[in-house]
């Protein structure tokens, strides 16, 4: 893997819940620290599932972070000596995160973003599509489907709450493969025949 340390770069790690995005972010941060590069780690203040300040993975790996209310706070909090900016749960930020991340890369920072590519409805999550398109390097990783053990690309919400943001853990979400992901508990989405009529993307959401 090559990183453009001297020109700035944008790396995006994406995938469903439990796919190891936070572990991968922590791994990259630790390696940058071994290289004696000053790292600042940010997360949206909304994500306080395990800890108000730390970025914590589902396997309990943790690293100190700075929770911020909005994307522009990242620019405000930036220290002179920082070379690498890591942002976890980047999908929760407002659209300004795109400008912030682009600016950081243009100023020579290595920016590492980790976030959900899809929401629980399996629709692209907030700023993620744009971040993925602008990135120099993209890593899309899989979790393990809790039903069949296949690679999982989706996050199945187990409750019927309809809000997009519902923070929770194993009791609220499960990783699922395409075949075992269901849009709605009343809908046998998973069993649609492969030769179904091709619909425009805008109609695929329901
Ligand atoms: P993410 O940030 O993508 O939600 P984490 O890095 O926090 O993921 O956690 C990944 C870890 O979650 C794995 O290394 C594994 O220990 C654990 N885990 C729990 N359930 C699953 C699952 N269904 N598939 C894969 N890993 C799982
Ligand atoms: Mg995570």
PDB file of C-alpha atoms and ligand atoms in Angstrom:
ATOM      1  CA  UNK A   1       0.000   0.000   0.000  1.00  0.00           C
ATOM      2  CA  UNK A   2       1.489   3.355  -0.942  1.00  0.00           C
ATOM      3  CA  UNK A   3       0.656   6.578   0.827  1.00  0.00           C
ATOM      4  CA  UNK A   4       1.304  10.027  -0.588  1.00  0.00           C
ATOM      5  CA  UNK A   5       2.650  11.462   2.641  1.00  0.00           C
ATOM      6  CA  UNK A   6       4.107  14.576   1.045  1.00  0.00           C
ATOM      7  CA  UNK A   7       1.153  15.572  -1.099  1.00  0.00           C
ATOM      8  CA  UNK A   8      -1.705  14.748   1.199  1.00  0.00           C
ATOM      9  CA  UNK A   9      -4.180  11.976   0.532  1.00  0.00           C
ATOM     10  CA  UNK A  10      -7.657  10.706   1.322  1.00  0.00           C
ATOM     11  CA  UNK A  11      -8.149   7.078   2.350  1.00  0.00           C
ATOM     12  CA  UNK A  12     -11.631   5.696   2.994  1.00  0.00           C
ATOM     13  CA  UNK A  13     -12.321   2.429   4.825  1.00  0.00           C
ATOM     14  CA  UNK A  14     -15.960   1.385   4.423  1.00  0.00           C
ATOM     15  CA  UNK A  15     -18.266  -1.568   4.951  1.00  0.00           C
ATOM     16  CA  UNK A  16     -21.171  -2.650   7.166  1.00  0.00           C
ATOM     17  CA  UNK A  17     -21.246  -2.763  10.959  1.00  0.00           C
ATOM     18  CA  UNK A  18     -18.792  -5.269  12.500  1.00  0.00           C
ATOM     19  CA  UNK A  19     -16.633  -5.353   9.346  1.00  0.00           C
ATOM     20  CA  UNK A  20     -13.551  -4.089  11.190  1.00  0.00           C
ATOM     21  CA  UNK A  21     -13.512  -0.455  10.011  1.00  0.00           C
ATOM     22  CA  UNK A  22     -12.520   0.854  13.427  1.00  0.00           C
ATOM     23  CA  UNK A  23      -9.887  -1.876  13.848  1.00  0.00           C
ATOM     24  CA  UNK A  24      -8.423  -0.926  10.466  1.00  0.00           C
ATOM     25  CA  UNK A  25      -8.468   2.782  11.394  1.00  0.00           C
ATOM     26  CA  UNK A  26      -6.674   1.996  14.669  1.00  0.00           C
ATOM     27  CA  UNK A  27      -4.140  -0.177  12.818  1.00  0.00           C
ATOM     28  CA  UNK A  28      -3.318   2.643  10.383  1.00  0.00           C
ATOM     29  CA  UNK A  29      -3.105   5.197  13.207  1.00  0.00           C
ATOM     30  CA  UNK A  30      -0.712   2.991  15.199  1.00  0.00           C
ATOM     31  CA  UNK A  31       1.537   2.484  12.173  1.00  0.00           C
ATOM     32  CA  UNK A  32       1.627   6.252  11.543  1.00  0.00           C
ATOM     33  CA  UNK A  33       2.587   6.730  15.201  1.00  0.00           C
ATOM     34  CA  UNK A  34       5.381   4.153  14.806  1.00  0.00           C
ATOM     35  CA  UNK A  35       6.575   6.308  11.905  1.00  0.00           C
ATOM     36  CA  UNK A  36       6.608   9.203  14.435  1.00  0.00           C
ATOM     37  CA  UNK A  37       3.888  11.107  12.640  1.00  0.00           C
ATOM     38  CA  UNK A  38       1.613  13.177  14.810  1.00  0.00           C
ATOM     39  CA  UNK A  39      -1.975  11.870  14.493  1.00  0.00           C
ATOM     40  CA  UNK A  40      -5.244  13.471  15.558  1.00  0.00           C
ATOM     41  CA  UNK A  41      -8.302  11.215  15.729  1.00  0.00           C
ATOM     42  CA  UNK A  42     -11.800  12.649  15.492  1.00  0.00           C
ATOM     43  CA  UNK A  43     -15.252  11.178  15.801  1.00  0.00           C
ATOM     44  CA  UNK A  44     -18.720  12.760  15.700  1.00  0.00           C
ATOM     45  CA  UNK A  45     -19.898  13.675  19.202  1.00  0.00           C
ATOM     46  CA  UNK A  46     -23.064  11.685  18.425  1.00  0.00           C
ATOM     47  CA  UNK A  47     -21.161   8.373  18.716  1.00  0.00           C
ATOM     48  CA  UNK A  48     -20.873   7.777  22.451  1.00  0.00           C
ATOM     49  CA  UNK A  49     -21.757   4.069  22.398  1.00  0.00           C
ATOM     50  CA  UNK A  50     -18.716   2.858  24.322  1.00  0.00           C
ATOM     51  CA  UNK A  51     -16.878   5.930  25.414  1.00  0.00           C
ATOM     52  CA  UNK A  52     -17.278   9.670  25.145  1.00  0.00           C
ATOM     53  CA  UNK A  53     -13.656  10.207  24.117  1.00  0.00           C
ATOM     54  CA  UNK A  54     -12.166   6.971  22.836  1.00  0.00           C
ATOM     55  CA  UNK A  55     -12.676   5.342  19.464  1.00  0.00           C
ATOM     56  CA  UNK A  56     -13.477   1.753  20.447  1.00  0.00           C
ATOM     57  CA  UNK A  57     -13.880  -1.286  18.175  1.00  0.00           C
ATOM     58  CA  UNK A  58     -16.306  -4.154  18.748  1.00  0.00           C
ATOM     59  CA  UNK A  59     -13.321  -6.226  19.816  1.00  0.00           C
ATOM     60  CA  UNK A  60     -12.520  -3.601  22.491  1.00  0.00           C
ATOM     61  CA  UNK A  61      -9.487  -2.062  20.835  1.00  0.00           C
ATOM     62  CA  UNK A  62      -9.425   1.604  21.790  1.00  0.00           C
ATOM     63  CA  UNK A  63      -7.595   4.784  20.927  1.00  0.00           C
ATOM     64  CA  UNK A  64      -7.942   8.344  22.258  1.00  0.00           C
ATOM     65  CA  UNK A  65     -10.050  10.607  20.094  1.00  0.00           C
ATOM     66  CA  UNK A  66     -11.560  14.065  20.032  1.00  0.00           C
ATOM     67  CA  UNK A  67     -15.355  14.081  19.695  1.00  0.00           C
ATOM     68  CA  UNK A  68     -16.545  17.018  17.554  1.00  0.00           C
ATOM     69  CA  UNK A  69     -20.020  18.438  17.035  1.00  0.00           C
ATOM     70  CA  UNK A  70     -19.572  19.344  13.367  1.00  0.00           C
ATOM     71  CA  UNK A  71     -17.178  18.838  10.463  1.00  0.00           C
ATOM     72  CA  UNK A  72     -15.666  22.350  10.633  1.00  0.00           C
ATOM     73  CA  UNK A  73     -14.647  21.721  14.259  1.00  0.00           C
ATOM     74  CA  UNK A  74     -11.986  19.387  12.833  1.00  0.00           C
ATOM     75  CA  UNK A  75     -10.288  22.357  11.129  1.00  0.00           C
ATOM     76  CA  UNK A  76     -10.609  24.470  14.276  1.00  0.00           C
ATOM     77  CA  UNK A  77      -9.074  21.765  16.499  1.00  0.00           C
ATOM     78  CA  UNK A  78      -6.187  20.960  14.170  1.00  0.00           C
ATOM     79  CA  UNK A  79      -2.721  21.338  15.704  1.00  0.00           C
ATOM     80  CA  UNK A  80       0.326  22.617  13.792  1.00  0.00           C
ATOM     81  CA  UNK A  81       2.357  19.466  14.323  1.00  0.00           C
ATOM     82  CA  UNK A  82      -0.368  17.102  13.057  1.00  0.00           C
ATOM     83  CA  UNK A  83       0.419  15.162   9.876  1.00  0.00           C
ATOM     84  CA  UNK A  84      -2.300  12.501   9.867  1.00  0.00           C
ATOM     85  CA  UNK A  85      -6.013  13.083  10.509  1.00  0.00           C
ATOM     86  CA  UNK A  86      -8.143  10.008  11.250  1.00  0.00           C
ATOM     87  CA  UNK A  87     -11.941  10.284  11.329  1.00  0.00           C
ATOM     88  CA  UNK A  88     -14.133   7.408  12.527  1.00  0.00           C
ATOM     89  CA  UNK A  89     -17.902   7.110  11.887  1.00  0.00           C
ATOM     90  CA  UNK A  90     -17.426   9.690   9.144  1.00  0.00           C
ATOM     91  CA  UNK A  91     -20.911   8.919   7.709  1.00  0.00           C
ATOM     92  CA  UNK A  92     -22.515  10.792  10.637  1.00  0.00           C
ATOM     93  CA  UNK A  93     -20.997  14.143   9.702  1.00  0.00           C
ATOM     94  CA  UNK A  94     -22.824  16.812   7.719  1.00  0.00           C
ATOM     95  CA  UNK A  95     -21.976  17.489   4.049  1.00  0.00           C
ATOM     96  CA  UNK A  96     -19.254  19.968   5.122  1.00  0.00           C
ATOM     97  CA  UNK A  97     -17.060  16.967   5.893  1.00  0.00           C
ATOM     98  CA  UNK A  98     -16.413  16.696   2.147  1.00  0.00           C
ATOM     99  CA  UNK A  99     -14.926  20.225   2.006  1.00  0.00           C
ATOM    100  CA  UNK A 100     -13.013  19.670   5.241  1.00  0.00           C
ATOM    101  CA  UNK A 101     -11.436  16.403   4.090  1.00  0.00           C
ATOM    102  CA  UNK A 102     -10.602  17.829   0.633  1.00  0.00           C
ATOM    103  CA  UNK A 103      -9.001  20.922   2.221  1.00  0.00           C
ATOM    104  CA  UNK A 104      -6.923  18.799   4.574  1.00  0.00           C
ATOM    105  CA  UNK A 105      -5.603  16.674   1.715  1.00  0.00           C
ATOM    106  CA  UNK A 106      -4.834  19.815  -0.333  1.00  0.00           C
ATOM    107  CA  UNK A 107      -2.862  21.168   2.631  1.00  0.00           C
ATOM    108  CA  UNK A 108      -0.748  18.012   2.691  1.00  0.00           C
ATOM    109  CA  UNK A 109      -2.406  15.975   5.420  1.00  0.00           C
ATOM    110  CA  UNK A 110      -2.948  12.252   5.157  1.00  0.00           C
ATOM    111  CA  UNK A 111      -6.648  11.816   5.923  1.00  0.00           C
ATOM    112  CA  UNK A 112      -7.969   8.389   6.958  1.00  0.00           C
ATOM    113  CA  UNK A 113     -11.772   8.086   7.078  1.00  0.00           C
ATOM    114  CA  UNK A 114     -13.758   5.082   8.293  1.00  0.00           C
ATOM    115  CA  UNK A 115     -17.509   4.831   7.913  1.00  0.00           C
ATOM    116  CA  UNK A 116     -20.613   2.915   6.897  1.00  0.00           C
ATOM    117  CA  UNK A 117     -21.078   2.943   3.130  1.00  0.00           C
ATOM    118  CA  UNK A 118     -24.766   1.969   3.527  1.00  0.00           C
ATOM    119  CA  UNK A 119     -27.413   2.821   6.102  1.00  0.00           C
ATOM    120  CA  UNK A 120     -29.775   0.212   7.577  1.00  0.00           C
ATOM    121  CA  UNK A 121     -32.012   0.550   4.511  1.00  0.00           C
ATOM    122  CA  UNK A 122     -28.998  -0.394   2.375  1.00  0.00           C
ATOM    123  CA  UNK A 123     -28.940   3.107   0.868  1.00  0.00           C
ATOM    124  CA  UNK A 124     -25.721   5.157   0.488  1.00  0.00           C
ATOM    125  CA  UNK A 125     -25.025   6.909   3.783  1.00  0.00           C
ATOM    126  CA  UNK A 126     -24.819  10.752   3.788  1.00  0.00           C
ATOM    127  CA  UNK A 127     -21.454  12.059   2.552  1.00  0.00           C
ATOM    128  CA  UNK A 128     -19.989   8.583   1.902  1.00  0.00           C
ATOM    129  CA  UNK A 129     -20.593   8.294  -1.870  1.00  0.00           C
ATOM    130  CA  UNK A 130     -18.782  11.592  -2.493  1.00  0.00           C
ATOM    131  CA  UNK A 131     -15.952  10.758  -0.091  1.00  0.00           C
ATOM    132  CA  UNK A 132     -15.486   7.386  -1.789  1.00  0.00           C
ATOM    133  CA  UNK A 133     -15.335   9.069  -5.196  1.00  0.00           C
ATOM    134  CA  UNK A 134     -12.824  11.696  -4.041  1.00  0.00           C
ATOM    135  CA  UNK A 135     -10.600   9.226  -2.184  1.00  0.00           C
ATOM    136  CA  UNK A 136      -7.128   8.293  -3.385  1.00  0.00           C
ATOM    137  CA  UNK A 137      -7.561   4.870  -1.857  1.00  0.00           C
ATOM    138  CA  UNK A 138     -10.691   2.919  -0.923  1.00  0.00           C
ATOM    139  CA  UNK A 139     -10.964  -0.238   1.161  1.00  0.00           C
ATOM    140  CA  UNK A 140     -14.361  -1.945   1.246  1.00  0.00           C
ATOM    141  CA  UNK A 141     -14.390  -4.659   3.872  1.00  0.00           C
ATOM    142  CA  UNK A 142     -16.884  -7.325   4.868  1.00  0.00           C
ATOM    143  CA  UNK A 143     -18.260  -8.580   8.147  1.00  0.00           C
ATOM    144  CA  UNK A 144     -19.527 -12.152   8.603  1.00  0.00           C
ATOM    145  CA  UNK A 145     -23.228 -12.831   7.956  1.00  0.00           C
ATOM    146  CA  UNK A 146     -24.825 -13.855  11.251  1.00  0.00           C
ATOM    147  CA  UNK A 147     -27.202 -16.212   9.386  1.00  0.00           C
ATOM    148  CA  UNK A 148     -24.914 -18.151   7.022  1.00  0.00           C
ATOM    149  CA  UNK A 149     -21.304 -17.112   7.645  1.00  0.00           C
ATOM    150  CA  UNK A 150     -20.820 -15.595   4.177  1.00  0.00           C
ATOM    151  CA  UNK A 151     -19.107 -12.221   3.726  1.00  0.00           C
ATOM    152  CA  UNK A 152     -21.589  -9.566   4.906  1.00  0.00           C
ATOM    153  CA  UNK A 153     -22.023  -6.213   3.175  1.00  0.00           C
ATOM    154  CA  UNK A 154     -25.155  -4.981   4.955  1.00  0.00           C
ATOM    155  CA  UNK A 155     -26.254  -3.906   8.447  1.00  0.00           C
ATOM    156  CA  UNK A 156     -29.590  -5.455   9.432  1.00  0.00           C
ATOM    157  CA  UNK A 157     -31.549  -3.442  11.979  1.00  0.00           C
ATOM    158  CA  UNK A 158     -33.328  -5.809  14.335  1.00  0.00           C
ATOM    159  CA  UNK A 159     -35.873  -3.318  15.637  1.00  0.00           C
ATOM    160  CA  UNK A 160     -38.567  -1.548  13.642  1.00  0.00           C
ATOM    161  CA  UNK A 161     -37.332   1.957  14.501  1.00  0.00           C
ATOM    162  CA  UNK A 162     -37.366   4.037  11.314  1.00  0.00           C
ATOM    163  CA  UNK A 163     -34.868   6.823  12.176  1.00  0.00           C
ATOM    164  CA  UNK A 164     -31.644   6.627  10.220  1.00  0.00           C
ATOM    165  CA  UNK A 165     -29.467   7.040  13.292  1.00  0.00           C
ATOM    166  CA  UNK A 166     -30.063   4.468  15.987  1.00  0.00           C
ATOM    167  CA  UNK A 167     -26.897   3.840  17.910  1.00  0.00           C
ATOM    168  CA  UNK A 168     -26.649   0.389  19.234  1.00  0.00           C
ATOM    169  CA  UNK A 169     -24.765  -2.802  19.404  1.00  0.00           C
ATOM    170  CA  UNK A 170     -25.359  -6.500  18.850  1.00  0.00           C
ATOM    171  CA  UNK A 171     -28.915  -6.170  20.145  1.00  0.00           C
ATOM    172  CA  UNK A 172     -29.812  -3.523  17.556  1.00  0.00           C
ATOM    173  CA  UNK A 173     -27.953  -4.600  14.388  1.00  0.00           C
ATOM    174  CA  UNK A 174     -26.545  -7.691  12.708  1.00  0.00           C
ATOM    175  CA  UNK A 175     -24.171  -8.054   9.802  1.00  0.00           C
ATOM    176  CA  UNK A 176     -25.862  -9.785   6.850  1.00  0.00           C
ATOM    177  CA  UNK A 177     -24.950 -10.909   3.348  1.00  0.00           C
ATOM    178  CA  UNK A 178     -27.018  -9.724   0.389  1.00  0.00           C
ATOM    179  CA  UNK A 179     -29.097 -12.909   0.514  1.00  0.00           C
ATOM    180  CA  UNK A 180     -30.015 -12.689   4.187  1.00  0.00           C
ATOM    181  CA  UNK A 181     -30.519  -8.938   4.386  1.00  0.00           C
ATOM    182  CA  UNK A 182     -34.184  -7.962   4.578  1.00  0.00           C
ATOM    183  CA  UNK A 183     -35.371  -4.404   3.925  1.00  0.00           C
ATOM    184  CA  UNK A 184     -38.445  -4.983   5.994  1.00  0.00           C
ATOM    185  CA  UNK A 185     -39.422  -7.840   8.236  1.00  0.00           C
ATOM    186  CA  UNK A 186     -42.663  -8.220   6.252  1.00  0.00           C
ATOM    187  CA  UNK A 187     -40.878  -8.337   2.935  1.00  0.00           C
ATOM    188  CA  UNK A 188     -39.148 -11.370   1.450  1.00  0.00           C
ATOM    189  CA  UNK A 189     -36.638  -9.112  -0.319  1.00  0.00           C
ATOM    190  CA  UNK A 190     -33.957 -11.759  -0.018  1.00  0.00           C
ATOM    191  CA  UNK A 191     -35.895 -14.265  -2.112  1.00  0.00           C
ATOM    192  CA  UNK A 192     -36.509 -12.125  -5.231  1.00  0.00           C
ATOM    193  CA  UNK A 193     -35.720 -14.162  -8.359  1.00  0.00           C
ATOM    194  CA  UNK A 194     -32.511 -13.195 -10.141  1.00  0.00           C
ATOM    195  CA  UNK A 195     -34.301 -12.609 -13.453  1.00  0.00           C
ATOM    196  CA  UNK A 196     -36.600  -9.944 -11.965  1.00  0.00           C
ATOM    197  CA  UNK A 197     -37.185  -6.909 -14.115  1.00  0.00           C
ATOM    198  CA  UNK A 198     -34.338  -4.397 -13.866  1.00  0.00           C
ATOM    199  CA  UNK A 199     -35.649  -1.256 -12.169  1.00  0.00           C
ATOM    200  CA  UNK A 200     -34.069   2.194 -12.082  1.00  0.00           C
ATOM    201  CA  UNK A 201     -31.990   2.785  -8.941  1.00  0.00           C
ATOM    202  CA  UNK A 202     -34.570   5.239  -7.561  1.00  0.00           C
ATOM    203  CA  UNK A 203     -37.146   2.445  -7.335  1.00  0.00           C
ATOM    204  CA  UNK A 204     -34.880  -0.055  -5.657  1.00  0.00           C
ATOM    205  CA  UNK A 205     -35.125   1.512  -2.209  1.00  0.00           C
ATOM    206  CA  UNK A 206     -38.404  -0.071  -1.161  1.00  0.00           C
TER     207      UNK A 206
HETATM  208  P1  LIG B   1     -16.800  -1.692  12.632  1.00  0.00           P
HETATM  209  O1  LIG B   1     -16.032  -0.459  13.047  1.00  0.00           O
HETATM  210  O2  LIG B   1     -16.728  -1.949  11.145  1.00  0.00           O
HETATM  211  O3  LIG B   1     -18.211  -1.713  13.136  1.00  0.00           O
HETATM  212  P2  LIG B   1     -15.061  -3.007  14.530  1.00  0.00           P
HETATM  213  O4  LIG B   1     -13.650  -2.717  14.074  1.00  0.00           O
HETATM  214  O5  LIG B   1     -15.591  -2.179  15.663  1.00  0.00           O
HETATM  215  O6  LIG B   1     -16.065  -2.960  13.277  1.00  0.00           O
HETATM  216  O7  LIG B   1     -15.207  -4.506  15.006  1.00  0.00           O
HETATM  217  C1  LIG B   1     -14.786  -5.623  14.241  1.00  0.00           C
HETATM  218  C2  LIG B   1     -14.808  -6.817  15.161  1.00  0.00           C
HETATM  219  O8  LIG B   1     -16.154  -7.138  15.506  1.00  0.00           O
HETATM  220  C3  LIG B   1     -14.269  -8.103  14.575  1.00  0.00           C
HETATM  221  O9  LIG B   1     -12.852  -8.178  14.620  1.00  0.00           O
HETATM  222  C4  LIG B   1     -14.923  -9.160  15.473  1.00  0.00           C
HETATM  223  O10 LIG B   1     -14.145  -9.346  16.635  1.00  0.00           O
HETATM  224  C5  LIG B   1     -16.222  -8.496  15.920  1.00  0.00           C
HETATM  225  N1  LIG B   1     -17.445  -9.051  15.333  1.00  0.00           N
HETATM  226  C6  LIG B   1     -18.624  -9.213  15.979  1.00  0.00           C
HETATM  227  N2  LIG B   1     -19.593  -9.672  15.157  1.00  0.00           N
HETATM  228  C7  LIG B   1     -19.031  -9.819  13.940  1.00  0.00           C
HETATM  229  C8  LIG B   1     -19.522 -10.251  12.643  1.00  0.00           C
HETATM  230  N3  LIG B   1     -20.790 -10.610  12.442  1.00  0.00           N
HETATM  231  N4  LIG B   1     -18.649 -10.257  11.614  1.00  0.00           N
HETATM  232  C9  LIG B   1     -17.361  -9.896  11.805  1.00  0.00           C
HETATM  233  N5  LIG B   1     -16.845  -9.474  12.983  1.00  0.00           N
HETATM  234  C10 LIG B   1     -17.659  -9.433  14.047  1.00  0.00           C
HETATM  235 MG1  LIG B   2     -16.590   1.304  13.946  1.00  0.00          MG
END
